Coordinates of C-alpha atoms in Angstrom, one line a residue:
Chain A
M1 CA -40.2 -27.8 33.2
T2 CA -37.8 -29.0 30.5
N3 CA -40.7 -29.5 28.4
D4 CA -41.5 -26.0 28.7
K5 CA -37.9 -24.5 28.1
K6 CA -37.3 -26.7 25.1
T7 CA -40.3 -24.6 24.2
L8 CA -39.2 -21.7 24.2
T9 CA -35.8 -22.0 22.0
D10 CA -38.4 -23.6 19.6
Q11 CA -39.9 -20.5 19.0
V12 CA -37.2 -18.1 19.5
P13 CA -36.1 -16.9 15.8
S14 CA -33.0 -16.5 15.1
I15 CA -31.4 -13.7 15.4
Y16 CA -31.4 -13.4 10.4
P17 CA -33.7 -13.8 8.3
V18 CA -33.4 -16.8 6.6
K19 CA -32.4 -15.4 3.1
T20 CA -29.9 -13.6 4.7
K21 CA -28.7 -17.2 5.8
I22 CA -28.9 -18.8 2.2
Q23 CA -27.4 -15.8 1.0
V24 CA -24.0 -16.2 3.3
T25 CA -24.2 -19.5 2.9
I26 CA -24.0 -19.4 -1.3
I27 CA -21.7 -16.3 -1.0
F28 CA -19.2 -18.8 1.2
F29 CA -19.0 -21.3 -1.4
V30 CA -18.3 -19.2 -4.0
V31 CA -15.5 -17.7 -1.9
L32 CA -14.7 -21.3 -1.7
A33 CA -15.0 -22.3 -5.0
M34 CA -12.8 -19.5 -6.3
Y35 CA -10.0 -19.9 -3.8
L36 CA -10.1 -23.8 -4.9
T37 CA -9.5 -22.8 -8.6
S38 CA -6.7 -20.5 -7.6
M39 CA -4.6 -22.4 -5.3
I40 CA -5.3 -25.5 -8.4
W41 CA -3.9 -23.3 -11.5
T42 CA -1.6 -21.4 -10.1
Q43 CA 0.4 -24.4 -8.4
S44 CA -0.2 -26.2 -11.7
Q45 CA 3.3 -25.5 -13.4
M46 CA 4.5 -26.7 -9.9
A47 CA 7.6 -29.3 -10.7
G48 CA 6.2 -31.9 -7.3
G49 CA 3.4 -29.8 -5.7
F50 CA 2.8 -28.1 -2.5
T51 CA 4.2 -30.9 -0.5
G52 CA 6.8 -31.0 -2.2
A53 CA 8.2 -27.6 -2.3
L54 CA 7.8 -27.2 0.8
G55 CA 9.7 -30.2 2.0
N56 CA 12.6 -28.0 -0.7
M57 CA 11.4 -24.5 1.2
F58 CA 13.8 -25.8 3.7
N59 CA 16.8 -27.1 2.3
V60 CA 17.3 -24.2 -0.1
M61 CA 16.3 -20.9 2.4
K62 CA 19.4 -23.1 4.0
N63 CA 21.5 -20.8 1.6
F64 CA 20.7 -17.9 2.7
F65 CA 22.5 -18.1 6.5
P66 CA 24.8 -17.1 7.5
P67 CA 24.4 -13.6 5.8
N68 CA 27.8 -12.6 4.4
P69 CA 28.4 -8.7 7.0
E70 CA 31.3 -8.6 4.5
V71 CA 29.0 -7.0 1.6
I72 CA 27.8 -3.7 4.6
S73 CA 30.5 -1.6 3.8
A74 CA 29.5 -1.7 0.2
V75 CA 25.6 -1.4 0.2
I76 CA 25.9 1.3 1.7
G77 CA 26.5 4.2 -0.8
P78 CA 23.5 2.7 -3.0
M79 CA 21.3 1.8 0.3
L80 CA 21.2 5.9 0.8
E81 CA 21.7 6.6 -2.9
T82 CA 18.0 5.2 -2.7
I83 CA 16.6 6.9 0.1
Q84 CA 18.1 10.2 -1.9
M85 CA 16.1 8.9 -4.8
A86 CA 12.6 8.9 -2.1
I87 CA 13.2 11.9 -0.7
I88 CA 14.1 13.7 -4.1
A89 CA 10.7 12.3 -6.0
T90 CA 8.5 12.5 -2.7
T91 CA 9.4 16.3 -2.6
V92 CA 8.3 17.2 -6.4
A93 CA 5.1 14.4 -5.4
A94 CA 4.8 17.6 -2.8
I95 CA 4.7 19.9 -4.6
L96 CA 2.7 19.0 -8.1
T97 CA 0.1 17.2 -5.8
V98 CA -1.1 20.0 -4.5
P99 CA -2.6 21.7 -8.1
L100 CA -3.6 18.2 -8.6
A101 CA -5.3 17.9 -5.2
L102 CA -7.0 21.3 -5.5
L103 CA -8.9 20.5 -8.4
A104 CA -10.1 16.8 -6.9
A105 CA -11.6 18.7 -3.7
R106 CA -15.1 18.9 -4.7
N107 CA -15.6 22.0 -2.6
V108 CA -12.9 24.3 -3.5
T109 CA -13.2 22.8 -7.7
T110 CA -17.0 24.1 -8.2
F111 CA -17.1 23.5 -12.0
K112 CA -17.8 20.2 -12.1
P113 CA -16.3 18.7 -15.1
L114 CA -13.1 19.4 -13.9
Y115 CA -13.1 18.0 -11.3
Y116 CA -14.7 14.6 -12.7
I117 CA -11.5 15.6 -15.1
T118 CA -8.6 15.0 -12.4
R119 CA -10.5 12.7 -10.4
T120 CA -10.2 9.7 -13.2
F121 CA -7.0 10.6 -14.5
L122 CA -6.1 10.2 -10.6
N123 CA -7.9 7.3 -10.0
I124 CA -5.5 6.0 -13.9
L125 CA -3.2 7.3 -12.8
R126 CA -3.3 4.8 -9.1
T127 CA -4.5 1.5 -11.1
I128 CA -0.6 1.2 -12.7
P129 CA 1.9 0.0 -10.3
D130 CA 5.4 1.2 -9.4
L131 CA 7.6 -1.1 -10.9
V132 CA 5.8 -1.4 -14.0
L133 CA 5.6 2.8 -14.8
A134 CA 10.0 2.0 -13.8
V135 CA 10.0 -0.8 -16.2
I136 CA 8.6 1.1 -19.2
F137 CA 10.8 4.7 -17.6
V138 CA 14.2 2.5 -17.8
G139 CA 13.0 1.7 -21.3
L140 CA 12.8 5.8 -22.0
F141 CA 15.6 7.0 -20.0
G142 CA 18.2 4.1 -20.3
I143 CA 19.0 2.3 -16.7
G144 CA 20.0 5.1 -14.1
L145 CA 18.7 6.9 -10.9
F146 CA 16.3 9.7 -12.8
P147 CA 13.1 7.4 -14.4
G148 CA 13.5 5.7 -10.9
I149 CA 12.9 9.2 -9.7
L150 CA 9.9 9.6 -11.9
A151 CA 8.4 6.6 -11.3
L152 CA 7.8 7.3 -7.5
I153 CA 7.3 11.1 -8.7
I154 CA 4.2 9.7 -10.6
F155 CA 2.9 6.4 -8.4
S156 CA 3.4 9.0 -5.3
L157 CA 1.4 11.8 -7.1
G158 CA -2.1 8.9 -7.7
I159 CA -1.8 8.2 -3.9
L160 CA -0.8 11.4 -2.3
A161 CA -3.8 14.2 -4.4
K162 CA -5.9 11.5 -3.4
L163 CA -5.3 11.3 0.3
I164 CA -5.6 15.2 0.3
S165 CA -8.3 16.2 -2.1
E166 CA -9.7 13.7 0.5
T167 CA -8.1 15.6 3.3
I168 CA -9.5 19.1 2.0
E169 CA -13.3 17.9 0.7
S170 CA -13.8 17.1 5.3
V171 CA -13.0 20.8 6.3
D172 CA -14.9 22.2 8.3
M173 CA -16.4 25.2 5.1
D174 CA -18.0 27.6 7.3
P175 CA -14.6 29.7 7.6
M176 CA -14.4 29.3 3.5
E177 CA -17.8 30.3 3.5
A178 CA -17.5 33.3 5.7
M179 CA -13.8 34.4 3.4
R180 CA -15.8 34.2 0.2
A181 CA -19.0 36.2 1.7
S182 CA -16.7 39.3 2.3
G183 CA -15.3 39.4 -1.1
G184 CA -12.6 37.0 -0.5
N185 CA -11.2 36.0 -4.0
V186 CA -10.4 31.8 -4.0
F187 CA -6.5 32.7 -3.8
Q188 CA -7.2 34.5 -0.7
T189 CA -10.0 31.4 0.3
I190 CA -7.5 28.9 -0.1
S191 CA -5.0 31.0 1.7
Y192 CA -6.0 31.5 5.1
A193 CA -9.4 29.5 5.2
L194 CA -8.3 26.2 3.5
I195 CA -4.5 26.2 4.0
P196 CA -4.3 26.0 8.3
Q197 CA -7.6 23.9 8.2
V198 CA -4.8 20.8 5.9
L199 CA -1.9 21.6 6.8
P200 CA -1.0 19.2 9.4
Q201 CA -2.2 16.5 7.6
Y202 CA -0.5 17.4 4.7
V203 CA 2.7 17.7 6.0
S204 CA 1.1 14.3 8.0
L205 CA 0.6 12.4 4.7
V206 CA 3.1 13.4 2.9
L207 CA 5.6 11.7 5.2
Y208 CA 2.7 8.2 5.2
V209 CA 4.2 8.7 1.0
F210 CA 7.4 8.8 2.0
E211 CA 7.7 5.8 3.8
I212 CA 5.3 4.0 0.9
N213 CA 8.4 5.8 -1.6
I214 CA 10.9 3.9 1.1
R215 CA 10.1 0.8 0.0
A216 CA 8.6 1.0 -3.6
S217 CA 12.4 2.7 -4.1
V218 CA 14.1 0.2 -2.8
V219 CA 13.1 -2.4 -5.8
L220 CA 13.4 -0.7 -8.2
G221 CA 16.8 -1.5 -9.0
L222 CA 15.8 -4.6 -9.7
V223 CA 14.3 -3.5 -13.3
G224 CA 17.2 -1.4 -13.5
A225 CA 15.9 2.4 -11.9
G226 CA 19.0 3.3 -9.8
G227 CA 19.0 2.6 -6.3
I228 CA 20.3 -0.9 -4.2
G229 CA 17.9 -2.4 -6.0
L230 CA 20.1 -3.6 -8.4
I231 CA 23.0 -5.0 -6.6
L232 CA 20.1 -7.2 -5.5
N233 CA 19.1 -8.3 -8.2
Q234 CA 22.8 -8.6 -9.2
Q235 CA 23.4 -11.4 -6.1
L236 CA 20.5 -12.8 -6.6
Q237 CA 21.4 -13.9 -11.0
F238 CA 25.4 -14.8 -9.4
Y239 CA 23.1 -17.2 -6.8
N240 CA 25.4 -15.5 -4.2
Y241 CA 22.2 -15.9 -1.3
P242 CA 23.9 -15.0 1.6
N243 CA 25.2 -11.2 -0.3
A244 CA 21.2 -11.0 -1.0
M245 CA 20.2 -12.7 2.9
M246 CA 21.9 -9.5 4.1
I247 CA 20.9 -6.4 1.4
I248 CA 17.1 -7.9 2.8
I249 CA 18.1 -7.8 6.0
I250 CA 19.6 -4.4 5.5
I251 CA 16.2 -3.2 3.4
F252 CA 14.7 -3.9 6.4
V253 CA 16.7 -2.4 9.0
V254 CA 16.6 0.7 6.9
V255 CA 12.9 0.7 5.8
I256 CA 11.9 -0.1 9.5
V257 CA 13.9 3.1 11.5
I258 CA 12.7 5.4 9.1
E259 CA 8.9 4.2 9.5
Y260 CA 9.3 3.7 12.9
I261 CA 10.8 8.4 13.1
S262 CA 8.4 8.8 10.8
T263 CA 5.3 7.2 12.5
K264 CA 6.6 9.1 15.6
I265 CA 6.6 12.4 13.8
R266 CA 3.3 11.7 13.0
E267 CA 1.9 10.8 15.9
A268 CA 3.1 14.4 17.4
L269 CA 1.9 16.2 14.3
I270 CA -1.8 15.5 14.6
Chain B
M1 CA -16.7 54.5 18.0
E2 CA -15.3 51.9 20.8
N3 CA -11.4 50.6 19.9
F4 CA -11.0 47.3 19.8
E5 CA -8.0 46.0 20.8
L6 CA -7.0 43.3 19.4
P7 CA -6.0 40.4 22.1
P8 CA -2.1 39.7 22.5
K9 CA -0.7 37.3 20.5
P10 CA 0.3 33.9 22.2
K11 CA 4.1 34.1 22.9
N12 CA 6.3 31.5 21.3
S13 CA 8.3 29.9 24.6
V14 CA 12.0 30.0 24.2
W15 CA 11.9 25.6 23.6
K16 CA 9.7 25.9 21.2
R17 CA 11.5 28.4 18.9
I18 CA 14.8 26.7 19.5
R19 CA 12.9 23.5 18.0
N20 CA 11.4 25.0 15.4
I21 CA 14.9 26.1 14.4
G22 CA 16.7 22.9 14.9
I23 CA 14.1 20.9 12.5
A24 CA 14.3 23.4 10.2
I25 CA 18.1 22.8 10.2
V26 CA 17.5 18.9 10.1
V27 CA 15.2 19.5 7.0
I28 CA 17.4 21.6 5.1
A29 CA 20.4 19.5 5.8
I30 CA 18.5 16.5 4.5
Y31 CA 18.0 17.8 1.4
V32 CA 21.3 19.6 1.6
W33 CA 22.9 16.0 0.7
T34 CA 20.1 14.5 -0.6
F35 CA 20.8 17.2 -3.6
V36 CA 24.6 17.6 -3.6
S37 CA 25.7 13.8 -3.3
I38 CA 23.0 12.2 -6.2
D39 CA 23.8 11.9 -9.4
I40 CA 21.1 12.2 -11.6
E41 CA 22.9 11.7 -15.3
W42 CA 20.3 13.5 -17.0
G43 CA 22.6 14.3 -20.5
R44 CA 22.4 10.8 -20.6
A45 CA 19.2 10.4 -19.1
M46 CA 17.8 12.7 -22.0
E47 CA 19.5 11.8 -25.2
R48 CA 18.9 8.0 -24.3
A49 CA 15.0 9.6 -24.1
A50 CA 15.7 11.9 -27.6
N51 CA 16.5 9.0 -29.3
N52 CA 13.0 6.7 -28.1
F53 CA 10.5 8.7 -27.3
Q54 CA 10.1 8.3 -31.1
R55 CA 9.9 4.8 -30.9
V56 CA 8.5 4.0 -27.1
I57 CA 5.2 6.3 -26.6
P58 CA 3.6 5.8 -29.9
Q59 CA 3.8 2.9 -29.2
L60 CA 2.8 2.7 -26.1
F61 CA -0.7 4.3 -27.0
S62 CA -1.1 1.2 -30.4
P63 CA -2.0 -1.7 -28.3
D64 CA -1.4 -4.9 -29.6
W65 CA -4.8 -6.3 -30.5
S66 CA -3.5 -9.1 -31.0
A67 CA -2.1 -10.3 -27.7
T68 CA -5.5 -9.7 -26.0
G69 CA -5.4 -13.9 -25.1
K70 CA -2.8 -14.5 -24.1
V71 CA -2.5 -10.8 -21.7
A72 CA -5.9 -12.0 -20.2
L73 CA -5.4 -15.1 -19.8
S74 CA -2.4 -13.7 -17.6
M75 CA -4.6 -11.0 -15.8
L76 CA -6.7 -13.6 -14.6
E77 CA -3.4 -15.2 -13.0
T78 CA -2.5 -12.5 -11.5
V79 CA -6.1 -12.0 -10.2
F80 CA -6.2 -15.7 -8.8
I81 CA -2.5 -15.2 -6.9
A82 CA -4.2 -12.5 -5.7
F83 CA -7.5 -13.8 -4.8
A84 CA -5.6 -17.4 -2.8
G85 CA -3.2 -14.6 -1.7
S86 CA -5.5 -11.9 0.4
L87 CA -7.9 -15.4 1.6
M88 CA -4.9 -17.4 3.3
A89 CA -4.2 -13.6 4.4
A90 CA -6.8 -13.2 6.5
I91 CA -7.2 -16.1 8.0
I92 CA -3.8 -16.1 8.7
A93 CA -4.6 -12.3 10.3
V94 CA -7.1 -13.4 12.7
P95 CA -5.0 -15.0 15.4
L96 CA -2.2 -12.4 15.1
A97 CA -4.8 -10.0 15.3
F98 CA -6.4 -11.3 19.4
L99 CA -1.9 -11.8 20.0
A100 CA -1.6 -7.9 19.6
A101 CA -4.9 -6.9 20.5
R102 CA -4.5 -4.7 24.0
N103 CA -7.6 -5.6 25.6
M104 CA -8.6 -10.1 24.2
M105 CA -5.2 -12.4 25.3
G106 CA -4.6 -9.8 28.4
G107 CA -1.5 -8.6 28.7
V108 CA 1.2 -6.3 27.3
V109 CA 4.3 -8.3 26.5
V110 CA 2.2 -11.0 24.2
S111 CA -0.4 -7.6 22.7
T112 CA 3.6 -5.8 22.2
I113 CA 5.1 -9.3 20.7
G114 CA 2.1 -9.6 18.4
K115 CA 2.7 -5.6 17.6
W116 CA 5.9 -6.8 17.2
I117 CA 5.5 -9.6 15.0
L118 CA 3.0 -7.7 12.5
S119 CA 5.0 -4.6 12.1
A120 CA 8.4 -6.9 10.6
V121 CA 6.2 -8.8 8.8
R122 CA 5.0 -5.6 7.5
A123 CA 7.8 -3.4 6.6
F124 CA 9.2 -6.6 3.7
P125 CA 8.3 -5.0 0.8
D126 CA 5.9 -7.5 -1.6
V127 CA 9.1 -7.6 -4.1
I128 CA 11.6 -9.1 -1.8
L129 CA 9.3 -11.5 -0.4
A130 CA 8.4 -13.0 -4.2
I131 CA 12.2 -13.2 -4.4
L132 CA 13.0 -15.0 -1.8
F133 CA 9.2 -17.6 -3.0
V134 CA 10.7 -17.4 -6.1
V135 CA 14.1 -18.7 -4.5
A136 CA 11.6 -21.7 -1.9
V137 CA 8.9 -23.5 -4.0
G138 CA 10.9 -22.2 -7.9
P139 CA 9.3 -19.7 -10.5
N140 CA 5.9 -19.7 -10.2
A141 CA 2.4 -18.7 -9.3
F142 CA 2.7 -20.3 -6.4
A143 CA 5.6 -18.6 -5.4
G144 CA 3.4 -15.1 -5.5
V145 CA -0.1 -16.8 -4.0
L146 CA 2.9 -16.9 -0.6
A147 CA 4.7 -13.2 -1.0
I148 CA 0.3 -11.8 -1.5
A149 CA -0.1 -14.0 1.2
I150 CA 3.1 -13.6 4.2
G151 CA 2.8 -10.0 2.9
S152 CA -1.0 -8.9 3.3
T153 CA -0.5 -10.4 7.0
G154 CA 1.0 -7.3 8.0
M155 CA -1.2 -5.1 7.1
L156 CA -4.7 -6.9 7.6
G157 CA -3.4 -8.4 11.4
K158 CA -2.4 -4.7 12.3
M159 CA -6.1 -3.6 10.7
F160 CA -8.2 -6.8 12.4
S161 CA -6.6 -5.6 15.6
E162 CA -7.4 -1.8 15.5
I163 CA -11.1 -3.3 14.9
I164 CA -10.7 -5.6 18.0
E165 CA -9.2 -2.6 20.2
G166 CA -12.2 -0.4 19.1
I167 CA -15.1 -2.7 20.1
D168 CA -17.4 -2.2 22.7
M169 CA -16.2 -3.9 25.7
N170 CA -19.5 -3.4 27.5
V171 CA -20.8 -6.5 26.2
I172 CA -18.5 -8.7 26.6
E173 CA -18.6 -7.3 30.3
A174 CA -21.7 -8.4 31.0
M175 CA -21.9 -11.9 29.0
Q176 CA -18.8 -12.2 32.0
A177 CA -21.4 -10.9 35.0
S178 CA -23.7 -13.3 33.5
G179 CA -21.3 -16.1 33.1
A180 CA -20.6 -16.6 30.1
N181 CA -16.6 -18.3 29.4
R182 CA -14.3 -17.2 27.1
I183 CA -16.1 -19.3 24.1
Q184 CA -19.2 -18.1 24.4
I185 CA -17.5 -14.0 24.6
L186 CA -15.8 -14.7 21.7
F187 CA -18.8 -15.9 19.6
Y188 CA -21.5 -13.6 20.7
G189 CA -19.8 -11.1 22.3
V190 CA -16.9 -10.5 19.7
M191 CA -17.8 -11.5 16.6
P192 CA -21.0 -10.0 15.6
Q193 CA -19.1 -7.1 16.3
I194 CA -15.6 -7.5 14.3
I195 CA -16.7 -9.4 11.3
P196 CA -18.5 -6.9 9.2
E197 CA -15.9 -4.5 9.4
F198 CA -12.7 -7.3 8.9
L199 CA -14.2 -8.9 5.8
S200 CA -14.7 -5.1 4.9
Y201 CA -10.6 -5.0 5.0
A202 CA -10.2 -8.2 3.5
I203 CA -11.7 -7.1 0.9
Y204 CA -9.8 -3.7 0.6
R205 CA -6.5 -5.9 0.4
F206 CA -7.8 -8.1 -2.4
E207 CA -7.8 -4.6 -3.7
V208 CA -4.5 -3.2 -2.5
D209 CA -3.2 -7.0 -3.9
V210 CA -4.2 -6.8 -7.4
R211 CA -2.2 -4.1 -7.9
A212 CA 0.8 -5.7 -6.1
S213 CA 0.5 -9.0 -7.6
S214 CA 0.5 -7.7 -11.6
I215 CA 4.2 -6.9 -11.2
L216 CA 5.7 -10.3 -8.6
G217 CA 6.6 -11.7 -12.3
I218 CA 8.9 -9.5 -12.7
V219 CA 11.1 -11.8 -10.7
G220 CA 9.6 -14.4 -12.1
A221 CA 6.8 -15.1 -9.2
G222 CA 3.5 -15.8 -12.3
G223 CA 0.9 -13.6 -13.3
I224 CA 1.7 -11.0 -15.5
G225 CA 4.6 -9.6 -14.4
T226 CA 6.1 -12.2 -16.2
L227 CA 4.1 -10.6 -19.7
I228 CA 6.3 -7.4 -19.3
I229 CA 9.3 -8.4 -18.6
F230 CA 9.4 -10.1 -21.6
A231 CA 7.5 -6.7 -23.1
S232 CA 10.8 -5.0 -22.3
N233 CA 13.3 -7.2 -22.7
N234 CA 11.4 -7.6 -26.5
R235 CA 11.1 -3.8 -26.6
N236 CA 7.7 -4.4 -27.9
W237 CA 6.1 -1.7 -26.7
S238 CA 3.1 -2.0 -27.9
E239 CA 1.9 -5.0 -26.1
M240 CA 3.2 -3.2 -23.0
G241 CA 0.2 -0.9 -24.0
M242 CA -2.0 -4.3 -24.6
I243 CA -0.8 -5.0 -20.8
L244 CA -0.8 -2.0 -19.2
L245 CA -4.1 -1.3 -20.9
A246 CA -5.8 -4.8 -19.5
I247 CA -3.9 -3.5 -15.4
I248 CA -5.5 0.3 -15.6
I249 CA -9.5 -2.1 -17.0
V250 CA -9.5 -5.0 -14.2
V251 CA -7.6 -3.0 -11.4
T252 CA -10.5 -0.1 -12.2
V253 CA -13.6 -2.9 -12.0
I254 CA -11.9 -4.7 -9.2
D255 CA -11.6 -1.4 -6.8
F256 CA -15.4 -0.4 -8.2
A257 CA -16.7 -3.3 -6.7
S258 CA -14.9 -3.6 -4.0
A259 CA -16.1 -0.2 -3.2
R260 CA -20.1 -1.4 -3.4
I261 CA -19.3 -4.3 -1.6
R262 CA -18.0 -2.7 0.9
R263 CA -20.3 0.1 1.3
K264 CA -22.9 -3.0 1.5
I265 CA -21.0 -4.6 4.8
V266 CA -20.4 -1.4 6.7

């Protein structure tokens, strides 16, 4: 009886073919090797090594506590300024994105080279991180709000145009075809067959990008591009850790509240 | 010809109209507040731009090729930071995701707590985390690894928990009915359903993390950001051009490779 059972399990072939198993093993070891290389590389300049740093971490973290609540009143102004930066940047990006998204949608832009050029342009735009844009614009326009807003606009334009062009590509094409067949021109087709379909998605994505912008704008000040990050940077440079912690907590609360509101609105929209 | 009448338009209820007017007022108020109280200092910015334009823009587009070796090395460090960080995050995120998934640990309370932890972690911008870790472990690349690891855990944990919530529960039920214990259900019922999508999201997150880790050096957490801050302090815009070029190329290549791998997995 037991003998039979044993032969039965022996005969059952493995679910995965041998080739897959070898592949998975190789991939596993490659990933592991890369991980070990990364860990050794990144810890090489660290004094005291990994364990030393972790032991030290708690001692240093103690400096951050308790947060100093007296800075709240001084920080509210810059925090509001940060939010305003995000609002302006999101608005401008939301307007500029419309033509770009239309050009980057395969089903609207039937002229192929134009579509590919826009796509490539947007892809390159999206590879540049927000803070790098801010560094460049601060170099160009000097310290202030304007380079920050400009960096946010360019940064969110890349994301927004891509997301919206994907939304446009996934719409129901029948109404557009019907409009074209009955003699509607490009603008009529867009305004009567396309806009009603993408408008809720558009608003939702704009709010989503607004969330991203809020999170991006709080750190822009670190490179001199305005907002609350500027004050955070100052406090850190003076080793004023309790104040810095309070600012970080305020940022945290504002980000969570805005994300919560925006998520609720987006849930109601779709 | 018969006369066709269009069906009457559905009437907006009073409540809906009041709501729409309310929304409009709030939106307009926000914009008025924004544009009235913000001070952009156009004059100064434009004046500076007029002075700097000739110095910055042409140099930015003529990259300093002599810096190639230095830039490539930092870019490699950036990729290492992203890799180590996102792999750590992918591992930490798994237990948190099981905690946050409604159909796994049982109990709404546990899942709500898990979700709160994940959204709290998500709310911290990567750079802020990097600042904290730079203070904690010193200004080196490992601070960047930790910042990326914690920052990505929030997003990956949320995605993972959504994947777990979306699995086919019939399989689990069948296994329970035939007497499998929890470990067996996990290995034969849950894992095969979630692994491809988990991998796909982890790779996607690596893609995002390469972008994120390229700026961490601005606060001292290693990678190419260190060079960015040097170049900007020295007004060395042609080196900045080289750095930009390196970021664009590496990020594009990794995006492309990751998209290919993900298409194969799922």
